[in-house]
Short mmCIF file of C-alpha atoms and ligand atoms in Angstrom, two decimals:
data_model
loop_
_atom_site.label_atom_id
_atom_site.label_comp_id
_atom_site.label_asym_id
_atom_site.label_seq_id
_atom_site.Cartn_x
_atom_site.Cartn_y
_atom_site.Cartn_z
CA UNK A 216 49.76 147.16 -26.95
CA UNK A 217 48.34 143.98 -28.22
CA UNK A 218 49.99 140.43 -27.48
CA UNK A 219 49.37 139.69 -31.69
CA UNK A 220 51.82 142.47 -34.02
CA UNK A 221 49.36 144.39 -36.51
CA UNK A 222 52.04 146.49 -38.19
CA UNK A 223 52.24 143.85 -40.60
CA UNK A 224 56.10 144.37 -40.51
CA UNK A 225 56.23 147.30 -41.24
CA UNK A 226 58.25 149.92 -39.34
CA UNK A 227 56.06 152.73 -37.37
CA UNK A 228 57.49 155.78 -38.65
CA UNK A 229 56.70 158.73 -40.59
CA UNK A 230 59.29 158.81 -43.25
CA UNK A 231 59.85 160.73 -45.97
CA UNK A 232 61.69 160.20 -49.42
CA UNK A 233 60.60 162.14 -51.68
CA UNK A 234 58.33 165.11 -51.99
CA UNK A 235 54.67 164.30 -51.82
CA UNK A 236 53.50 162.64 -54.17
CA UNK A 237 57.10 161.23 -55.02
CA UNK A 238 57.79 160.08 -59.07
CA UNK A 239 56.49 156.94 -59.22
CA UNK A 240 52.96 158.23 -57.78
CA UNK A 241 52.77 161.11 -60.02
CA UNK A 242 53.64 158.71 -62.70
CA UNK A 243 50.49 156.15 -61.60
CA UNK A 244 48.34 159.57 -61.36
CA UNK A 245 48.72 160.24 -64.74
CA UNK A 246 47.63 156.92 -65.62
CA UNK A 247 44.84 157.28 -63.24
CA UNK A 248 43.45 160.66 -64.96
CA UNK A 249 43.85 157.85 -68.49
CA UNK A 250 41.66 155.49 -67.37
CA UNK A 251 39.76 155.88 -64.35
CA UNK A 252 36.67 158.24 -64.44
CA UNK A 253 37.10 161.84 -63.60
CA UNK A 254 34.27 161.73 -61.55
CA UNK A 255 36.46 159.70 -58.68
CA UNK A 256 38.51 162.38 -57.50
CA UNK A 257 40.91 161.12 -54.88
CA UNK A 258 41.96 163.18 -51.51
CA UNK A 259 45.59 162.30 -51.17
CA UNK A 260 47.15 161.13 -54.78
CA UNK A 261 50.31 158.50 -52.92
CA UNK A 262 49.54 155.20 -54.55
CA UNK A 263 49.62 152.74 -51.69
CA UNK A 264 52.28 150.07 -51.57
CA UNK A 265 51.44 148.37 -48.17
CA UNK A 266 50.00 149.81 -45.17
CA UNK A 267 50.18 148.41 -41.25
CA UNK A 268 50.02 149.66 -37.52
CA UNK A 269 49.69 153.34 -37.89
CA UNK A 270 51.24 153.76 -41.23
CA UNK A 271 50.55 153.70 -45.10
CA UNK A 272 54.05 153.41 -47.10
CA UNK A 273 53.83 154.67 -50.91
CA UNK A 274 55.26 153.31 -54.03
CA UNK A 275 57.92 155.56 -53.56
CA UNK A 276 59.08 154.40 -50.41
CA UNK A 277 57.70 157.22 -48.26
CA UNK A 278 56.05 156.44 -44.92
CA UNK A 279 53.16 158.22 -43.83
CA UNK A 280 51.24 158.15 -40.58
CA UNK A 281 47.31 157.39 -41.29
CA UNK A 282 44.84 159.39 -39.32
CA UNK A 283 41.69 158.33 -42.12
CA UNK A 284 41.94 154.48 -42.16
CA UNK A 285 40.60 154.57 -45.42
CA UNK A 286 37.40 156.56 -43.81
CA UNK A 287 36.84 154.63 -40.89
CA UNK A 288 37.09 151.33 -42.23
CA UNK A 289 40.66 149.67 -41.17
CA UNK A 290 39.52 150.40 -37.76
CA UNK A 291 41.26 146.86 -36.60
CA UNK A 292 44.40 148.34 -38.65
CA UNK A 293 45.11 147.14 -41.90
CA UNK A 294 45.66 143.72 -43.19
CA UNK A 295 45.48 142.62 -39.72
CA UNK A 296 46.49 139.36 -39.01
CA UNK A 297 43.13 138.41 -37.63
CA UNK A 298 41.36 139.84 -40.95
CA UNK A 299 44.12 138.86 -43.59
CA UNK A 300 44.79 134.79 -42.03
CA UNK A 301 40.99 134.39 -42.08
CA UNK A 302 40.24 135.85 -45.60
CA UNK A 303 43.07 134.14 -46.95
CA UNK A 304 42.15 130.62 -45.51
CA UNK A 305 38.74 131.78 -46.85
CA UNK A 306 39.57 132.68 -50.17
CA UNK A 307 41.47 128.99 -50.58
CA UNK A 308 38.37 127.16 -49.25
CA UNK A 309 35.85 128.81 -51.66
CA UNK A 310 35.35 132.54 -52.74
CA UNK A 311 31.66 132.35 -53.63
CA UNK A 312 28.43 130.26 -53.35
CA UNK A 313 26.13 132.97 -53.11
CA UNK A 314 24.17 133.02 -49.72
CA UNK A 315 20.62 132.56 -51.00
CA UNK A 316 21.66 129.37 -53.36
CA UNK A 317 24.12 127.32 -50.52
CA UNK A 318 24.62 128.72 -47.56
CA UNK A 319 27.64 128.90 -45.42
CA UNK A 320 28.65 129.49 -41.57
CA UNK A 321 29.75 132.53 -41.92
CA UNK A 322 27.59 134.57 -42.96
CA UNK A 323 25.07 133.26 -39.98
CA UNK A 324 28.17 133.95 -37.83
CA UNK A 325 28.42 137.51 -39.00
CA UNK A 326 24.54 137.93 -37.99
CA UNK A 327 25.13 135.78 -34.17
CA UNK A 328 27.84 138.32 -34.00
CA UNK A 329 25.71 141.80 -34.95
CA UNK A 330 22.91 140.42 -32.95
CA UNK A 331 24.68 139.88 -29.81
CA UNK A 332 26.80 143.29 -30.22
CA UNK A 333 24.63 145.53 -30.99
CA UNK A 334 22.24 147.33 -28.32
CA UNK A 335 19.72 145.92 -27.17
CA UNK A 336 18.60 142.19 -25.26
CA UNK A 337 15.81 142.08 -27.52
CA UNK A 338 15.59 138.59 -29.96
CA UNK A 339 17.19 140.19 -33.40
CA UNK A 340 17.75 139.21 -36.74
CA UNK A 341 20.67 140.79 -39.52
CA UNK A 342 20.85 140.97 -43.05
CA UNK A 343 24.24 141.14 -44.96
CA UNK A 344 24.92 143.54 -47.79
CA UNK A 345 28.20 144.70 -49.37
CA UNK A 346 28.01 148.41 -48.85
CA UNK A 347 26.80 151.17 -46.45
CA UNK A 348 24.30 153.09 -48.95
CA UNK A 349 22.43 148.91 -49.28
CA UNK A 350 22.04 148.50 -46.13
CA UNK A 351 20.68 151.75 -45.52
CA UNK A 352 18.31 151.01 -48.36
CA UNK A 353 17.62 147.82 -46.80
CA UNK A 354 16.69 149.49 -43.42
CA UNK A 355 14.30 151.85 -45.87
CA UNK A 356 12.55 148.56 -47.14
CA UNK A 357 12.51 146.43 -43.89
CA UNK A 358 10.88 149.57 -42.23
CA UNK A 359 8.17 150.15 -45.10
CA UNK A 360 7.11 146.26 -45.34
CA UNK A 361 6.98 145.96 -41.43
CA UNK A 362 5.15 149.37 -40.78
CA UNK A 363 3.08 149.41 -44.54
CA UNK A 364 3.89 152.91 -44.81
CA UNK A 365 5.69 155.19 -47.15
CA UNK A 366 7.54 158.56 -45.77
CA UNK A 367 10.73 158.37 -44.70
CA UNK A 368 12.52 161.38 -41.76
CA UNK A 369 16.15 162.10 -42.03
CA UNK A 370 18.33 164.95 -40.44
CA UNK A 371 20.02 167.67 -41.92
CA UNK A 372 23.64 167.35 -42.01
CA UNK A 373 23.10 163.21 -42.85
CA UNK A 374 24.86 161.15 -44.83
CA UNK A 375 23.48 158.03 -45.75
CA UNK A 376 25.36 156.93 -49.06
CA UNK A 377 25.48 157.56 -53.11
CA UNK A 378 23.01 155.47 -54.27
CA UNK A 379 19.86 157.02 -56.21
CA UNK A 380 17.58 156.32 -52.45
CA UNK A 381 20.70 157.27 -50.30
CA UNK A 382 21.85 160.27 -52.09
CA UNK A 383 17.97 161.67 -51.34
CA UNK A 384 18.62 160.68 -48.05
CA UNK A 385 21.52 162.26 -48.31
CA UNK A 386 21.91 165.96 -46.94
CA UNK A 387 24.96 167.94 -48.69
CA UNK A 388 24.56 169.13 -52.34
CA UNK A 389 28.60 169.03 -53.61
CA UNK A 390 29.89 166.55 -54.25
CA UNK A 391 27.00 164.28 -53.66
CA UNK A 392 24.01 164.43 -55.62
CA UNK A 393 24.46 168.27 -57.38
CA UNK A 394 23.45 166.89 -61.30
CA UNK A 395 22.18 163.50 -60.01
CA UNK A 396 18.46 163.79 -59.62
CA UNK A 397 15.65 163.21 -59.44
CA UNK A 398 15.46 161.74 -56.21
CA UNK A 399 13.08 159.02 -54.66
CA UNK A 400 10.41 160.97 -53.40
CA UNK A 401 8.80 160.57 -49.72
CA UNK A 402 12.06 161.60 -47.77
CA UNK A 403 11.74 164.76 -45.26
CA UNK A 404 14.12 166.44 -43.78
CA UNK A 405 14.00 167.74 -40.34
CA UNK A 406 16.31 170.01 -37.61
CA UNK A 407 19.37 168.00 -35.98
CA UNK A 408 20.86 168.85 -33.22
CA UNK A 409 24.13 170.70 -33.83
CA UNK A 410 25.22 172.21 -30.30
CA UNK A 411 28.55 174.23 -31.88
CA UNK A 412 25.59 176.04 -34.49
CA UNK A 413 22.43 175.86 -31.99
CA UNK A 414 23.03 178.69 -29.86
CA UNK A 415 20.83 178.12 -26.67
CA UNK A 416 18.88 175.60 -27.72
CA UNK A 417 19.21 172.40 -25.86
CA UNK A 418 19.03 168.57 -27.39
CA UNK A 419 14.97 168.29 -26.41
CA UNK A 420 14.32 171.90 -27.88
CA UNK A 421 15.74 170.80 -31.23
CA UNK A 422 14.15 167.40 -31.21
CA UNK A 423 10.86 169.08 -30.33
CA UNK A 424 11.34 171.46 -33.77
CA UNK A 425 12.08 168.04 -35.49
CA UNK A 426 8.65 165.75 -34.43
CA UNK A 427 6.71 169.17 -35.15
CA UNK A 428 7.52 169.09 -38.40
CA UNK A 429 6.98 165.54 -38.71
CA UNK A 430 3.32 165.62 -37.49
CA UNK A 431 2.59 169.44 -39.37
CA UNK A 432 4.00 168.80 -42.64
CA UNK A 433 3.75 164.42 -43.07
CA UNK A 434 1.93 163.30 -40.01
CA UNK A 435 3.49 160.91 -37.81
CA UNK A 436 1.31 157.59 -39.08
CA UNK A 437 2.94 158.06 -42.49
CA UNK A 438 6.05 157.96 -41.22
CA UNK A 439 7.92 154.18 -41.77
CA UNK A 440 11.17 155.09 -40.54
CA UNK A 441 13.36 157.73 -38.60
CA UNK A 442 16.75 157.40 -39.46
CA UNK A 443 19.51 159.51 -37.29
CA UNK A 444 23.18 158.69 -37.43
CA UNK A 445 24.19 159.04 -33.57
CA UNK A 446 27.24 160.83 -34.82
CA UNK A 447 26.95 162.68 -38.19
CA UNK A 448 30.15 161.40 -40.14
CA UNK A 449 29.81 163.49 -43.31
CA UNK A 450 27.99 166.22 -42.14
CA UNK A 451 30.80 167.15 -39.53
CA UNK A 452 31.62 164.97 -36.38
CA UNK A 453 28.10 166.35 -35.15
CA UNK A 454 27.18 164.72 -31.49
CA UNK A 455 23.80 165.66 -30.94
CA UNK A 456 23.09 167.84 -27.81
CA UNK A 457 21.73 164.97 -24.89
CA UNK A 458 18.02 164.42 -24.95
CA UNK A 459 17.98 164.76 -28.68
CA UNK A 460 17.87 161.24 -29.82
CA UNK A 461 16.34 160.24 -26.89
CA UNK A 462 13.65 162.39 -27.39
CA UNK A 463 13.30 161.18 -31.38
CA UNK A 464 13.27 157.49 -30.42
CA UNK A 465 10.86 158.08 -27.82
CA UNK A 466 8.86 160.12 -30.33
CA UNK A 467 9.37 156.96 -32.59
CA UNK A 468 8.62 154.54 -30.20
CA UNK A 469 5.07 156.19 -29.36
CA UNK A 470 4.40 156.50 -33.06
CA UNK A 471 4.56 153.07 -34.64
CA UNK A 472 7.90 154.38 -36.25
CA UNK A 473 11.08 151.96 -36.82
CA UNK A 474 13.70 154.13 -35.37
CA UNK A 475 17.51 153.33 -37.26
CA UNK A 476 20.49 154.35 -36.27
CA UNK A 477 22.80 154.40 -39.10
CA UNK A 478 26.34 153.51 -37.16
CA UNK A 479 27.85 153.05 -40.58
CA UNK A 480 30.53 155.30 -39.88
CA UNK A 481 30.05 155.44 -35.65
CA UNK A 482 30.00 151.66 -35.11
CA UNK A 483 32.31 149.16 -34.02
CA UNK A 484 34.37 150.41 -31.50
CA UNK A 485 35.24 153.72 -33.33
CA UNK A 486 33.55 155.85 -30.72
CA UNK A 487 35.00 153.74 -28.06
CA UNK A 488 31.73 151.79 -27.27
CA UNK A 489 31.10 148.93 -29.78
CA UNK A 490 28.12 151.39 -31.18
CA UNK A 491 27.71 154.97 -30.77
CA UNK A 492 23.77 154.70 -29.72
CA UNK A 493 25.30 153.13 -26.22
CA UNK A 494 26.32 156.53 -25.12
CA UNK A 495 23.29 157.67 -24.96
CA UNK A 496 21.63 154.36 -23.78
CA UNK A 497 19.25 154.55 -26.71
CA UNK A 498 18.04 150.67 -28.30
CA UNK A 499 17.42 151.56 -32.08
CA UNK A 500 14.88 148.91 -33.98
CA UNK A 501 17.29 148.83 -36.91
CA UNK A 502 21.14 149.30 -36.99
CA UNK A 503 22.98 149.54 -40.40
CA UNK A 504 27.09 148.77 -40.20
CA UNK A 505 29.53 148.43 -42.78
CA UNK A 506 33.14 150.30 -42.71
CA UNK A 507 34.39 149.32 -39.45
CA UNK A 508 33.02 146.12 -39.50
CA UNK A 509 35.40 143.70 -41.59
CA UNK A 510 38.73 145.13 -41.42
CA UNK A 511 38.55 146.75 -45.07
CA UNK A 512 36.18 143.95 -46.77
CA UNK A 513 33.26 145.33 -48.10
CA UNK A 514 30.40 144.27 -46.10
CA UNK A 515 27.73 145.79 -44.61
CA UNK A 516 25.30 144.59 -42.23
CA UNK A 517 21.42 145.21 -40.96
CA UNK A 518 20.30 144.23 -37.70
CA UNK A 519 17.66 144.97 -35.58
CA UNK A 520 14.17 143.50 -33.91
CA UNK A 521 13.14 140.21 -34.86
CA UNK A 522 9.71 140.79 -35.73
CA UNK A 523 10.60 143.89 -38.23
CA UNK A 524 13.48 141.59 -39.52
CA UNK A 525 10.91 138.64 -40.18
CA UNK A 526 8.66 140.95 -41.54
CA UNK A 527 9.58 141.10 -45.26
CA UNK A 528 8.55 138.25 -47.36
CA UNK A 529 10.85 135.05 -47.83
CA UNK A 530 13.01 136.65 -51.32
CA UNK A 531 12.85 140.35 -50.14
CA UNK A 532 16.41 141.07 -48.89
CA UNK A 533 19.46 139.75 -50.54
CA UNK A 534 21.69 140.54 -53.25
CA UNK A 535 24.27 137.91 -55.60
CA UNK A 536 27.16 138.86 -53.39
CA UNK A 537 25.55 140.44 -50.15
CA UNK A 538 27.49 138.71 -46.89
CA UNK A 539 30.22 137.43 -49.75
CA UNK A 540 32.42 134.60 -47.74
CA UNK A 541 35.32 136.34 -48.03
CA UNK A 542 34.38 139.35 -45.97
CA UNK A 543 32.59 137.58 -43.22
CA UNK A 544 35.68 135.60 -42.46
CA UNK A 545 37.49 139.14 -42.80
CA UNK A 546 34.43 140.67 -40.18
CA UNK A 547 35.07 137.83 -38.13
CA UNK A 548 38.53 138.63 -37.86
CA UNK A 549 38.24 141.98 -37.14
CA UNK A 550 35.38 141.66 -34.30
CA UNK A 551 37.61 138.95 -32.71
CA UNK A 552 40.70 141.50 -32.70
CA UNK A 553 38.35 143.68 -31.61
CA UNK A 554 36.82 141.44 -28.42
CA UNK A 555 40.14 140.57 -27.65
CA UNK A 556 42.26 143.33 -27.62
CA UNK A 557 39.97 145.63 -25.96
CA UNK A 558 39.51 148.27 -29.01
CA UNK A 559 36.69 150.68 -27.46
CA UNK A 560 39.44 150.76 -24.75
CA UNK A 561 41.76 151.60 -26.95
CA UNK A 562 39.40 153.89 -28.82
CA UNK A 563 39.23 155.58 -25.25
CA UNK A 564 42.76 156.21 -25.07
CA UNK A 565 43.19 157.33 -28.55
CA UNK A 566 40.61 159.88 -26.90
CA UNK A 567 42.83 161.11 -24.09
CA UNK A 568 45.69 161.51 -25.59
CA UNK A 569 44.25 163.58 -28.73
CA UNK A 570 41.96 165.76 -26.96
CA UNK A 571 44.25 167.76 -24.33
CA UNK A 572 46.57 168.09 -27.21
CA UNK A 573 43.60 169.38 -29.46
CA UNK A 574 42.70 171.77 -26.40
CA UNK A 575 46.37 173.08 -26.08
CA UNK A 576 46.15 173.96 -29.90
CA UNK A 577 42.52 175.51 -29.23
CA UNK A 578 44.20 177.78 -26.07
CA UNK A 579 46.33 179.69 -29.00
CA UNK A 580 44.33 179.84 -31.52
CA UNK A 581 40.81 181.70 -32.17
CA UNK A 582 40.39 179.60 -35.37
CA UNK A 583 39.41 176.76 -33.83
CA UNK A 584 36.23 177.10 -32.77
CA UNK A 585 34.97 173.45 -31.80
CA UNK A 586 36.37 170.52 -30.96
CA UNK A 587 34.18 167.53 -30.35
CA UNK A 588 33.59 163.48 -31.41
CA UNK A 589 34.18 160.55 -29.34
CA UNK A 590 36.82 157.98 -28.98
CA UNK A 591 39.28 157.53 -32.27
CA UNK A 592 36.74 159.55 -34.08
CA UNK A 593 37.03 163.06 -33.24
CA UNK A 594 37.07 166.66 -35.46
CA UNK A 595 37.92 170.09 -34.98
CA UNK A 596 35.77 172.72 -36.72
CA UNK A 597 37.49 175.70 -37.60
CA UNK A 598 36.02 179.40 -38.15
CA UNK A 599 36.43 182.53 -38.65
CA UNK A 600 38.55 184.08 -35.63
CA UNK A 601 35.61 185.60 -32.99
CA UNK A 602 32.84 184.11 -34.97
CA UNK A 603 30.88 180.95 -35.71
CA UNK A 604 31.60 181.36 -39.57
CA UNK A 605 32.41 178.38 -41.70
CA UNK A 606 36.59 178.70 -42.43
CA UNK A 607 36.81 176.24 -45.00
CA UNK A 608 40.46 177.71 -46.84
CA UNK A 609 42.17 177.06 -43.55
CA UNK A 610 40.72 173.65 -43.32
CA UNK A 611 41.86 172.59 -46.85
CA UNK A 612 45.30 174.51 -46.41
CA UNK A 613 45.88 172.76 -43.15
CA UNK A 614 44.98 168.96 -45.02
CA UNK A 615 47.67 170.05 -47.46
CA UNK A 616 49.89 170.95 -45.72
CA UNK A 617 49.59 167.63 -43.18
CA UNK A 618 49.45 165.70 -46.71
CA UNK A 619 52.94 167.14 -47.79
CA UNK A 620 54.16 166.50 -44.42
CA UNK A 621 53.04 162.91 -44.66
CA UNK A 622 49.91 162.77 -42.22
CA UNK A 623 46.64 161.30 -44.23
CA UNK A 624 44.12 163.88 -43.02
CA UNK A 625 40.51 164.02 -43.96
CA UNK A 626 38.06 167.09 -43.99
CA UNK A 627 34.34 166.51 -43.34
CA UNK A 628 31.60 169.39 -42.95
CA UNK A 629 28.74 171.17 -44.42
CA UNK A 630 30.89 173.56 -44.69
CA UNK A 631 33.86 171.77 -45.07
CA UNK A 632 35.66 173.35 -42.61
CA UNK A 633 35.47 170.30 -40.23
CA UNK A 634 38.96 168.63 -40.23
CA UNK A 635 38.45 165.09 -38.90
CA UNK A 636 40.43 162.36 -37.01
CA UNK A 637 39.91 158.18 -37.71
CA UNK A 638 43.49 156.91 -37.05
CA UNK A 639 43.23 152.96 -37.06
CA UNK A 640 43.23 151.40 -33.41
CA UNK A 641 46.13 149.84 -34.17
CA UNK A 642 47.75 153.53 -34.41
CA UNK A 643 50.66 153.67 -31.51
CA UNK A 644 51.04 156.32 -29.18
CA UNK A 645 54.00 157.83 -30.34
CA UNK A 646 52.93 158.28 -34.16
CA UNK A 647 49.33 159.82 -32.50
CA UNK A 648 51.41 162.56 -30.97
CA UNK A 649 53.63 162.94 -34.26
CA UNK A 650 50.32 163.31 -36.46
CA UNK A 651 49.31 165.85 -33.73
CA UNK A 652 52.94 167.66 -33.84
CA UNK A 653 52.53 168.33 -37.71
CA UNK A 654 48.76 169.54 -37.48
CA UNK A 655 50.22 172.00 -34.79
CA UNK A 656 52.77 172.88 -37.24
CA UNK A 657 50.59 173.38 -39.81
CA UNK A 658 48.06 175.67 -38.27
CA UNK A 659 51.42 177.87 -37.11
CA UNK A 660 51.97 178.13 -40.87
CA UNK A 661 48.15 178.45 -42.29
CA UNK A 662 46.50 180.26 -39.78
C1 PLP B 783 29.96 155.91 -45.44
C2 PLP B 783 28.58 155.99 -44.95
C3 PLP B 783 27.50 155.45 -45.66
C4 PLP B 783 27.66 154.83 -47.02
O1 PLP B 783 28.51 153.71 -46.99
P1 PLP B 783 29.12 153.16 -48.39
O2 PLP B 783 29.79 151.89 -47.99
O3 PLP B 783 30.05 154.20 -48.88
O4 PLP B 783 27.96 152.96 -49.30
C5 PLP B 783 26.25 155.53 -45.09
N1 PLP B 783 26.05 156.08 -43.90
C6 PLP B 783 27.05 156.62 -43.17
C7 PLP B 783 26.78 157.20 -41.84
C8 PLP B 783 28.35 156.61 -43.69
O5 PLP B 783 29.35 157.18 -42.98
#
């Protein structure tokens, strides 16, 4: 597939050893539940010995086939030669300066990068950060100095992060914010487009129902920002009907509004366009990234129009370790893999190879009643047989059961009855069609 090997030596099987978790995870669990928090619950407990190509191996030796990467962050695979040579050669050269006291190149390389990939021929200017929920905050505060203006339109279904501004933002109750509040006030919530839940109502039809509410209940010149995530992540593998963010940028646009696309989760190559706005040619002011973005370093990034960028007083935007050196050489890595190895492309292919099988599984069964996403980031949502009703016991009976067949699943939703797909690009073909052979044995057993 690529001329570089990103297994990182280790051999692309699924391989069991044990029974999931195995001993010496159970073990580490137990001394988890001692010391960590009980408030970080954890999806799959196999403590992770090394991970590579399409595969995560556990301390006990099993070998399972990833189809999370760590929620869509080891996009360029993990520990990636590109990402791991250049944060190690980083890390020997000098781990910290902080940005704002001496600078270094690559941070500004980071921003040449974001402002040359993202949408857009427009001059732009980025911002670094070191997770998703700051730079969405940082989009909030960019848009409110540039605009002078206070309210603040997200959609249902969004998910926007855990801080105290992102978890307002922030659409689902449970896990996320139930106990947590109060929350920043000035943040509205209006209709997304959800075709599987929308009936007959078309992308402009929703979006229409969405500005209406903006101008009846805030008023359009109060708003500072519109913030959409092209795909909903959290909320369900949601692609809007077409016309619907078309119609809310253009709604923006005519408004005085900074429109953001939070590709957080959608970005860099994962829908098999570097950004998930391109498929609907739409040029958002402000872009946040992180996950995808530095091959597992945390970074995040905000980028958008120069003269909203430039906005904010000198002092405004920053943070002690926002744009750390050690993840931009890792984000450099990874967008080079990325450039060079074709990953939307491969992101496409991921694509055809998952859906048909995802359609045959769909032919047989009435529980599955959507299946949808783009590129390596697709989701079925499952219901109840002849209806549109949430089925959220299959969903978590079929993640066990892939979990104790050694498949890393992940479940997304509302509802939680979306079960979601974010192998790694680095995933090969014939561990895709493995991962795909156990979720087909699973529904034969759960449904
Ligand atoms: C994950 C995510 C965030 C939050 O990112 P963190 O790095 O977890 O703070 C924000 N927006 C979207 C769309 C996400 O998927």
């Amino acid at each position: 597939m690529t001329a570089v090997s990103v297994d990182n030596g280790i051999s692309q099987q699924r391989r069991l050893v044990t029974s999931i978790p195995g001993p010496v995870s159970t073990a580490l669990l137990a001394r988890k539940d001692g010391a960590v928090s009980a408030g970080v619950g954890i999806t799959l407990p196999v403590f992770v010995d090394k991970a590579g190509g399409g595969v995560i191996v556990d301390v006990d030796g099993n070998s399972l086939i990833d189809m999370g990467s760590g929620i869509a962050v080891t996009t360029a695979g993990n520990a990636n030669p590109y990402v791991a040579d250049a944060v190690a050669a980083q890390a020997h050269a000098f781990t910290h300066t902080c940005f704002m006291v001496t600078p270094y190149a690559g941070y500004v390389e980071v921003c040449e990068a974001l402002n040359r990939l993202t949408p857009g021929d427009h001059p732009k200017r980025s911002a670094l950060f070191n997770s998703g929920a700051e730079a969405v905050e940082n989009a909030v505060k960019v848009a409110r100095s540039f605009t002078r203006r206070q309210a603040i339109v997200v959609l249902e279904h969004g998910y926007h992060g855990r801080t105290n501004l992102t978890m307002g933002m922030t659409a689902k109750n449970m896990p996320y914010k139930n106990g947590f509040g109060p929350f920043a006030p000035e943040i509205y919530r209006v209709p997304t487009s959800y075709p599987f839940r929308d009936g007959p109502h078309g992308g402009k039809e929703v979006a229409l129902w969405a500005t209406t509410r903006i101008e009846k209940e805030i008023g359009g010149h109060n708003v500072a920002a519109i913030i959409v995530e092209p795909i909903q992540g959290e909320g369900g593998f949601i692609v809007p009907a077409p016309g619907y963010l078309t119609a809310l940028a253009e709604y923006a646009a005519a408004n005085g509004i900074v429109f953001v696309a939070d590709e957080i989760q959608s970005g860099f190559c994962r829908s098999g366009d570097w950004f998930a706005s391109e498929h609907e040619n739409i040029v958002p002011d402000l872009i946040t990234t992180a996950k995808g973005i530095a091959g597992g370093m945390p970074l995040s990034g905000l980028t958008g129009r120069a003269d909203i960028m430039d906005a904010v007083h000198a002092g405004g935007l920053g943070g002690t370790y926002g744009g750390n050196p050690v993840a931009c050489a890792g984000a450099l890595g990874a967008i080079r893999w990325m450039e060079e190895n074709d990953a939307c492309g491969r992101a496409r292919a991921i694509e055809s190879i998952m859906v048909p099988r995802l359609r045959d599984i769909q032919a047989n069964l009435p529980h599955v009643g959507d299946i949808r996403g783009r590129g390596a980031m697709l989701a079925i949502e499952l219901v109840e047989p002849g209806t549109t009703n949430p089925n959220g016991t299959l969903a978590a009976d079929l993640n066990k059961f892939c979990h104790r067949n050694g498949v890393v699943t992940l479940t997304t939703g509302t509802y939680g009855n979306v079960f979601r797909f974010l192998p790694p690009l680095t995933m090969p073909d014939h561990l895709l069609e493995e991962a795909l052979s156990v979720l087909q044995q699973g529904f034969e057993e759960c449904a």
